CSV table of C-alpha atoms in Angstrom, one decimal:
chain,number,residue,atom,x,y,z
N,1,TYR,CA,-0.1,0.1,0.0
N,2,PRO,CA,2.2,2.8,-1.3
N,3,GLY,CA,-0.4,5.4,-0.2
N,4,VAL,CA,0.0,4.6,3.4
N,5,VAL,CA,3.0,6.6,4.7
N,6,SER,CA,2.4,6.6,8.5
N,7,ILE,CA,0.6,4.2,10.9
N,8,VAL,CA,0.0,5.7,14.5
N,9,HIS,CA,-1.7,4.1,17.3
N,10,ASN,CA,-3.6,6.5,19.7
N,11,ILE,CA,-4.2,5.2,23.3
N,12,ASN,CA,-7.5,6.6,24.8
N,13,PRO,CA,-8.7,5.2,28.0
N,14,LYS,CA,-11.8,7.6,28.2
N,15,ASP,CA,-15.0,7.3,26.3
N,16,ARG,CA,-15.9,11.0,26.2
N,17,SER,CA,-13.1,12.0,23.7
N,18,ILE,CA,-12.2,10.8,20.4
N,19,LEU,CA,-8.4,11.0,21.0
N,20,GLY,CA,-6.3,10.4,24.0
N,21,LYS,CA,-3.1,12.2,24.7
N,22,GLU,CA,-0.7,9.2,24.0
N,23,PHE,CA,0.4,8.5,20.3
N,24,ARG,CA,2.7,5.6,19.4
N,25,LEU,CA,4.2,5.5,16.0
N,26,LEU,CA,3.9,2.1,14.6
N,27,SER,CA,5.3,2.5,11.0
N,28,GLY,CA,6.5,5.2,8.8
N,29,SER,CA,7.1,9.0,9.4
N,30,ASN,CA,6.0,10.7,12.6
N,31,ARG,CA,4.7,13.6,10.2
N,32,ILE,CA,2.7,13.5,7.0
N,33,ARG,CA,3.1,16.1,4.1
N,34,GLU,CA,0.1,17.9,2.6
N,35,ARG,CA,0.0,20.7,-0.1
N,36,LEU,CA,-2.2,23.7,-0.3
N,37,GLY,CA,-1.5,25.9,-3.1
N,38,THR,CA,2.3,26.9,-3.1
N,39,LEU,CA,2.9,25.7,0.4
N,40,GLU,CA,3.7,22.3,1.8
N,41,PHE,CA,2.7,21.4,5.3
N,42,LEU,CA,4.2,18.9,7.8
N,43,LEU,CA,1.6,17.3,10.1
N,44,SER,CA,1.9,15.3,13.3
N,45,PRO,CA,-1.0,13.2,14.5
N,46,PRO,CA,-2.5,15.5,17.2
N,47,ALA,CA,-2.5,18.6,15.0
N,48,PHE,CA,-5.7,19.8,13.4
N,49,PHE,CA,-5.7,20.2,9.6
N,50,GLN,CA,-8.7,20.5,7.1
N,51,VAL,CA,-9.2,17.1,5.4
N,52,ASN,CA,-11.0,18.8,2.3
N,53,THR,CA,-7.8,20.4,0.9
N,54,LYS,CA,-9.4,21.8,-2.1
N,55,GLN,CA,-12.0,23.7,-0.2
N,56,ALA,CA,-9.5,24.6,2.5
N,57,GLN,CA,-7.8,26.8,-0.2
N,58,VAL,CA,-11.0,28.4,-0.9
N,59,LEU,CA,-11.5,29.1,2.9
N,60,TYR,CA,-8.1,30.3,3.4
N,61,GLN,CA,-8.0,32.6,0.2
N,62,LYS,CA,-11.3,34.2,1.4
N,63,ALA,CA,-9.8,34.9,4.8
N,64,VAL,CA,-6.8,36.4,3.3
N,65,GLU,CA,-9.0,38.6,1.0
N,66,TYR,CA,-11.0,39.8,4.0
N,67,ALA,CA,-7.9,40.8,5.8
N,68,GLY,CA,-7.2,43.1,2.9
N,69,LEU,CA,-3.2,43.2,3.3
N,70,SER,CA,-1.0,45.6,1.5
N,71,GLY,CA,2.3,44.1,3.1
N,72,LYS,CA,2.7,46.6,5.9
N,73,GLU,CA,0.4,45.2,8.4
N,74,THR,CA,0.9,43.3,11.7
N,75,VAL,CA,-1.5,40.4,12.0
N,76,TRP,CA,-2.3,38.2,14.9
N,77,ASP,CA,-3.7,34.7,14.2
N,78,LEU,CA,-5.5,33.2,17.1
N,79,TYR,CA,-6.1,29.6,17.4
N,80,CYS,CA,-3.6,29.1,14.5
N,81,GLY,CA,-3.1,25.4,14.6
N,82,THR,CA,-0.4,24.1,12.5
N,83,GLY,CA,0.1,27.6,10.9
N,84,THR,CA,-1.9,26.9,7.8
N,85,LEU,CA,-3.6,30.2,7.5
N,86,THR,CA,-0.7,32.0,9.4
N,87,LEU,CA,1.7,31.2,6.5
N,88,PHE,CA,-0.8,32.3,3.8
N,89,LEU,CA,-1.2,35.6,5.6
N,90,ALA,CA,2.6,36.0,6.0
N,91,GLN,CA,3.0,36.1,2.3
N,92,LYS,CA,1.1,39.3,2.1
N,93,ALA,CA,1.8,40.9,5.6
N,94,ALA,CA,4.7,42.6,7.3
N,95,LYS,CA,4.7,40.2,10.4
N,96,VAL,CA,2.3,37.6,11.7
N,97,TYR,CA,2.0,36.3,15.2
N,98,GLY,CA,0.2,32.9,15.8
N,99,ILE,CA,-1.1,31.5,19.1
N,100,GLU,CA,-2.3,27.9,19.7
N,101,ALA,CA,-2.9,25.8,22.6
N,102,VAL,CA,-1.9,22.4,21.2
N,103,SER,CA,2.0,22.4,21.7
N,104,GLU,CA,2.4,19.7,19.0
N,105,ALA,CA,0.6,21.9,16.5
N,106,ILE,CA,3.0,24.7,17.3
N,107,ALA,CA,6.0,22.5,16.7
N,108,ASP,CA,4.5,21.6,13.4
N,109,ALA,CA,3.9,25.4,12.7
N,110,LYS,CA,7.4,26.4,13.3
N,111,ALA,CA,8.6,23.5,11.1
N,112,ASN,CA,6.2,24.6,8.4
N,113,ALA,CA,7.4,28.2,8.5
N,114,LYS,CA,11.1,26.9,8.3
N,115,HIS,CA,10.2,24.2,5.5
N,116,ASN,CA,8.5,27.0,3.3
N,117,LYS,CA,11.3,29.6,4.1
N,118,ILE,CA,8.7,32.1,5.6
N,119,GLY,CA,10.6,34.2,8.2
N,120,ASN,CA,8.2,36.9,9.2
N,121,VAL,CA,6.0,34.8,11.5
N,122,GLU,CA,6.3,34.1,15.3
N,123,PHE,CA,4.4,31.3,17.1
N,124,TYR,CA,3.4,31.0,20.8
N,125,SER,CA,2.2,27.9,22.5
N,126,GLY,CA,-0.6,28.2,25.2
N,127,ASP,CA,-4.1,29.0,25.8
N,128,VAL,CA,-5.3,32.0,23.8
N,129,GLU,CA,-6.9,33.6,26.8
N,130,LYS,CA,-3.7,33.6,28.8
N,131,VAL,CA,-1.1,34.3,26.1
N,132,LEU,CA,-3.1,37.1,24.3
N,133,PRO,CA,-2.8,39.6,27.2
N,134,GLU,CA,0.9,38.9,27.6
N,135,LEU,CA,1.5,39.3,23.7
N,136,ALA,CA,-0.3,42.5,23.9
N,137,THR,CA,2.5,44.0,26.2
N,138,GLN,CA,5.4,42.8,24.2
N,139,LYS,CA,4.6,43.1,20.6
N,140,ALA,CA,3.3,45.8,17.9
N,141,ARG,CA,-0.4,46.2,18.2
N,142,PRO,CA,-2.4,44.3,15.4
N,143,ASP,CA,-3.9,45.8,12.3
N,144,VAL,CA,-5.8,42.8,11.7
N,145,ILE,CA,-6.7,39.9,14.2
N,146,ILE,CA,-7.8,36.6,12.9
N,147,LEU,CA,-10.1,34.3,15.0
N,148,ASP,CA,-10.4,30.7,14.1
N,149,PRO,CA,-11.5,29.0,17.3
N,150,PRO,CA,-12.8,25.3,17.9
N,151,ARG,CA,-16.5,24.5,17.7
N,152,GLN,CA,-17.3,26.1,21.0
N,153,GLY,CA,-16.1,29.6,19.8
N,154,ALA,CA,-14.0,32.1,21.7
N,155,THR,CA,-14.5,33.1,25.3
N,156,LYS,CA,-16.0,36.5,26.1
N,157,LYS,CA,-12.6,37.4,27.7
N,158,VAL,CA,-10.9,36.6,24.5
N,159,LEU,CA,-13.3,38.8,22.5
N,160,GLU,CA,-13.0,41.7,24.9
N,161,THR,CA,-9.2,41.4,24.7
N,162,VAL,CA,-9.3,41.4,20.8
N,163,ALA,CA,-11.6,44.5,20.9
N,164,SER,CA,-9.4,46.3,23.3
N,165,LEU,CA,-6.4,45.9,20.9
N,166,GLY,CA,-8.3,47.9,18.4
N,167,PRO,CA,-7.6,46.3,15.1
N,168,SER,CA,-9.2,47.9,12.1
N,169,LYS,CA,-10.4,44.4,11.0
N,170,ILE,CA,-11.3,41.2,12.5
N,171,VAL,CA,-11.6,38.1,10.4
N,172,TYR,CA,-13.7,35.4,12.1
N,173,VAL,CA,-13.4,31.7,10.6
N,174,SER,CA,-16.0,29.5,12.4
N,175,CYS,CA,-17.0,25.9,12.1
N,176,ASP,CA,-20.2,26.4,14.1
N,177,PRO,CA,-22.9,28.9,12.9
N,178,ALA,CA,-24.4,29.0,16.4
N,179,THR,CA,-21.3,29.9,18.4
N,180,LEU,CA,-20.5,32.4,15.6
N,181,ALA,CA,-23.8,34.1,16.0
N,182,ARG,CA,-23.2,34.5,19.7
N,183,ASP,CA,-19.7,35.8,19.3
N,184,LEU,CA,-20.7,38.2,16.5
N,185,GLY,CA,-23.2,39.5,18.8
N,186,ILE,CA,-20.5,40.2,21.5
N,187,LEU,CA,-18.2,41.8,19.0
N,188,ASN,CA,-21.0,44.0,17.8
N,189,GLN,CA,-21.4,45.3,21.4
N,190,LEU,CA,-17.7,45.9,21.6
N,191,GLY,CA,-17.7,48.1,18.6
N,192,TYR,CA,-17.2,45.9,15.5
N,193,HIS,CA,-19.9,45.4,12.8
N,194,VAL,CA,-20.3,42.6,10.3
N,195,GLN,CA,-19.4,43.9,6.8
N,196,GLU,CA,-19.4,40.6,4.8
N,197,ILE,CA,-20.0,36.8,5.5
N,198,GLN,CA,-19.0,34.0,3.1
N,199,PRO,CA,-19.9,30.3,3.9
N,200,VAL,CA,-17.7,27.6,2.5
N,201,ASP,CA,-18.9,24.0,2.0
N,202,MET,CA,-16.2,22.0,3.4
N,203,PHE,CA,-18.2,18.8,4.0
N,204,PRO,CA,-20.6,18.1,1.1
N,205,GLN,CA,-23.9,16.4,1.6
N,206,THR,CA,-23.7,17.2,5.4
N,207,TYR,CA,-25.3,20.2,7.4
N,208,HIS,CA,-21.7,21.3,8.4
N,209,THR,CA,-20.3,24.5,6.9
N,210,GLU,CA,-17.4,26.8,7.7
N,211,VAL,CA,-18.1,30.5,7.7
N,212,VAL,CA,-15.7,33.4,7.1
N,213,THR,CA,-16.8,36.9,8.5
N,214,LEU,CA,-15.3,40.1,8.1
N,215,LEU,CA,-15.7,42.7,10.9
N,216,VAL,CA,-14.6,46.3,10.8
N,217,LYS,CA,-14.2,48.8,13.6
N,218,GLU,CA,-17.1,51.3,14.0
């Protein structure tokens, strides 16, 4: 089976989650490779990556379009995962900072930046709610903030911190319309209004959809 490049055993003693914390490599490489556009990504087992790669390109291109970058901007990418969208943004921005809670994903993100010879990115591992305020005291204020949280959405504290930083644009990438609606309501109260929304059908023949939203500061 030449298409099988890696076999990994995940050990999960619990019944409420799909994956446990322990991964054992049985055969092949501890990372697989996936290409999106001109970029190639190295992926470890715990890291998140969109399985529909053709539509993932559509999704990320729309997010980059909404960011409206000229090459001079500082961008913060929250919940950046393996740095997929981060690296697309870095091709059009002056500097991009990525934050992600999964340490293995951050290791992949750093490897991906090096692998693609992209040097204007920095990645930070930790809970966004905790790392974001620390980053705000150390780095240049963002012109654009990307929000790409898991299905439960962002916490109110994260949204309040994002708004307090005063980016001219927020691009919100959501995999759950219900939590998106909740978070957009909070951001509206914090001074950001929705300018445009674009759904992307990542999972044909299902009710699941990804949504990219552009918010601008009032």
